């Protein structure tokens, strides 16, 4: 089965021709060579493959590309050079949030999604916001603190 | 740019590239003409292979088995022993044993072919549990009995004499279960030819281990094999020896296919078909007189699985830690590694110590409660001190700072008030546990087996560190560059240290045993000192070899002497509240103190403490991995659940300095220590909150219900 599917990825128009049941994650990583999104579980449990789809945080490993007709998709590659993306990435580095790093692009996406909606989250809100993102290395405390740091440092940025 | 000092707050060298998604893990790499591989595995735990029926292979597709091992190659992987076969041949010994690889260009076709390979077995009865193995269920797995490795240690008088002197004898059995590493990046390997050499890209802790392990299989000298570590997304011991099991068959396939081949496990494969933490069963028989322990006799059994892998060394560490942080005047400890038909157990953070440390801490709690005294006070009365005799008749060489650390942690947690106020079974409980971890390889292993090297290469004002040690998330690239920069009085930016390539760096030993900072860090410190003295000479390199510190006698044949060069020490305190209706346990406080010599980088150490304690709490509470009849029942991250950001509260931590003479800037190992004790503290707290006795972990809510039934 083959279909033509058009969507926007990181601001670029994409025309995909192929099996509509393929996972969005595979299309992003393999066809488009954007390897920042990772596969940790392949079943929507770990959040390593998180992307923004029409502004919502989703796990791209359980979304068929056929469900992305007309969607606006943003991956880590689409936000990392924006002011907001930089703010989070720098806060993660400074706050010691990164160990093996495999969960981190997904965590950055979750933090971006949170701060965009809630510029001043408390600890519980941050923990809730990353509860769909599994990290085996850090124990989460430094990720939580780094997201605080990003909120603090980026203050004005997040009000926009 | 100012030079970096050891106490400077620095930014991890790998943080930004990883957070941006720029870092390349093995799954992110591809090469021209790349082929893919899938493993064809044993679907039964034990039996003979009668027949393998292969479908017609389309052009460009191959099914690789032991028959493809090149002439002169042996069907074995060389870990500690050479018993683990690269491919099953004639029989299978565990579910998931490698039978072959299907290799070809299209993954959908490969999956189709893989499902059509029919293997006919004559099934035999598997031994699954430790008891099965001991009782020779299904007959011995290997020659003779199922004891694949064993050892004993003793100290003081004969235990029979000690039992005769005792007021009473307290005996119990304590068990721990399998644990899966769940490094977020699954296992994966790419193999290819480059200028006639066999190249392996691997997510791995020990590139030189892989090279050693596979050389005999493909019958090539070490120089013809190059292993390149790719950015590794967590390991925790799961990528110490296990990458050999993938790389071996893949190189055999490469030899046939002669194009790059990629194999990445999906999560289900990684859960079902990779090594695990050894389940354990520890029986303590303890002699008590006048409220104190006179001596203990312990039988320590670990479930090794079907092949030895690293189990003998894991078992040794288990036995050497079996008296915990205590100095009992008399001891006899026996360890046995039991073969079963489960996936071989191997390294996992703590390497055998967490099992016995959990057992002894829990045993101490139970004795204290039986005697009607506060467990912490009871434990304090038995603490080992500097100069105290260890179970291997060696001595503790450092000042034991636990009394100071107890003070810090009990004050921070308000332990004494809470321990007195929360009555047994009241729904609230606070627990406390102490632990240690011997740094680096056992005994004289660093000198006799590893003989680590480190090399620094100077070009202008820049220095490249060339060692085989790996970054797997623990922060070693940053720590090592910081050590070199601080000695050379250079900014960290002037120091480079890449993921190792075995053809370019010297062998500094495996990244394991909490030895990297302590041993390799020290080598780099020495090499840097030499370089600093000769700095004016222009461009040159310095290379140093490991030197064993004097005064650490060790006899590997009798396991007597100083089993370790020094220990890290820890104490963890956990407070819980139990929901009496659902038996749901809520952890409301976590406090710890760790003595690690000196923190090379406090932020990195903080991250290690936080993550290590979290894994330990998962081990005790929720990480249930069951094996029924040889098959693991949990196969995904939704049924094998590890802690999320919501499961445990923010931790309070304290680092106790106590500079260590032979470590760089006074540092000792710490990556495993931080895993070793929170599980016992958690169980202590749960026991107090519910008034139950726990003798086995993990204890998820459904098991708590069982335990409560027994009380009522
Ligand atoms: S890989 Fe998509 S949620 Fe884990
Ligand atoms: S940093 Fe390793 S999984 Fe999060």
Coordinates of C-alpha atoms in Angstrom, one line a residue, chain A residues 21-125:
Chain A
X21 CA 1.4 2.7 8.2
X22 CA 5.1 3.3 8.7
X23 CA 5.9 4.9 12.1
X24 CA 6.5 8.7 12.0
X25 CA 9.7 8.0 14.0
X26 CA 11.1 5.8 11.2
X27 CA 10.2 8.4 8.6
X28 CA 11.9 11.1 10.6
X29 CA 15.0 9.1 11.4
X30 CA 15.5 7.1 8.3
X31 CA 14.0 8.9 5.3
X32 CA 14.8 12.4 6.6
X33 CA 18.0 11.5 8.4
X34 CA 17.0 13.4 11.5
X35 CA 18.4 11.2 14.2
X36 CA 17.9 13.4 17.3
X37 CA 14.6 11.7 18.1
X38 CA 15.5 8.3 19.7
X39 CA 13.7 4.9 20.0
X40 CA 13.8 3.7 23.6
X41 CA 10.8 1.4 23.6
X42 CA 8.8 1.6 20.4
X43 CA 5.5 1.4 22.3
X44 CA 4.8 4.9 23.6
X45 CA 6.2 4.2 27.1
X46 CA 9.5 6.0 27.3
X47 CA 9.2 9.4 25.5
X48 CA 12.6 9.2 23.9
X49 CA 10.9 9.7 20.5
X50 CA 8.8 12.8 21.6
X51 CA 8.0 15.4 18.9
X52 CA 5.5 18.2 18.7
X53 CA 2.6 17.5 16.4
X54 CA 0.4 20.5 15.8
X55 CA 1.6 21.8 19.1
X56 CA 1.0 18.7 21.1
X57 CA 3.7 16.5 22.6
X58 CA 3.4 13.0 21.1
X59 CA 5.4 9.9 20.9
X60 CA 6.3 9.4 17.3
X61 CA 6.9 5.7 17.6
X62 CA 3.2 5.0 17.8
X63 CA 2.0 7.4 15.2
X64 CA 1.6 6.2 11.7
X65 CA 2.9 8.7 9.1
X66 CA -0.6 8.4 7.5
X67 CA -2.0 10.2 10.5
X68 CA 0.1 13.3 9.8
X69 CA -1.6 14.6 6.7
X70 CA -1.4 18.4 6.9
X71 CA 0.3 18.3 10.3
X72 CA 2.9 20.6 11.5
X73 CA 5.7 18.5 13.1
X74 CA 8.6 19.8 15.2
X75 CA 11.5 17.6 16.2
X76 CA 14.5 18.4 18.4
X77 CA 16.3 19.5 15.2
X78 CA 13.5 22.1 14.7
X79 CA 13.8 23.7 18.1
X80 CA 17.4 23.4 19.1
X81 CA 18.6 26.5 17.4
X82 CA 15.6 28.7 18.5
X83 CA 16.0 31.0 21.5
X84 CA 13.7 28.8 23.6
X85 CA 15.4 25.6 22.5
X86 CA 18.8 27.1 23.3
X87 CA 17.6 28.2 26.7
X88 CA 16.5 24.7 27.7
X89 CA 19.6 23.0 26.2
X90 CA 22.0 25.4 28.1
X91 CA 20.0 25.0 31.3
X92 CA 20.2 21.2 30.9
X93 CA 24.0 21.4 30.5
X94 CA 24.5 23.8 33.3
X95 CA 22.2 22.0 35.7
X96 CA 23.8 18.5 35.1
X97 CA 20.6 17.0 33.6
X98 CA 22.5 15.0 31.0
X99 CA 24.1 11.6 31.6
X100 CA 24.0 9.0 28.8
X101 CA 21.8 11.5 26.9
X102 CA 19.6 9.0 25.2
X103 CA 16.4 10.3 26.9
X104 CA 17.5 13.9 26.7
X105 CA 16.2 15.1 23.3
X106 CA 12.8 13.8 24.3
X107 CA 13.1 15.5 27.7
X108 CA 14.0 18.8 26.0
X109 CA 10.9 18.4 23.9
X110 CA 8.8 17.8 27.0
X111 CA 10.3 20.8 28.8
X112 CA 9.7 23.0 25.8
X113 CA 6.1 21.9 25.7
X114 CA 5.7 22.6 29.4
X115 CA 7.4 26.0 29.5
X116 CA 5.5 27.2 26.5
X117 CA 2.3 26.6 28.4
X118 CA 3.4 27.3 31.9
X119 CA 6.3 29.7 32.1
X120 CA 6.6 29.3 35.9
X121 CA 6.0 25.7 36.9
X122 CA 6.5 24.3 40.4
X123 CA 8.2 21.1 41.2
X124 CA 5.1 18.9 41.0
X125 CA 4.1 20.4 37.6

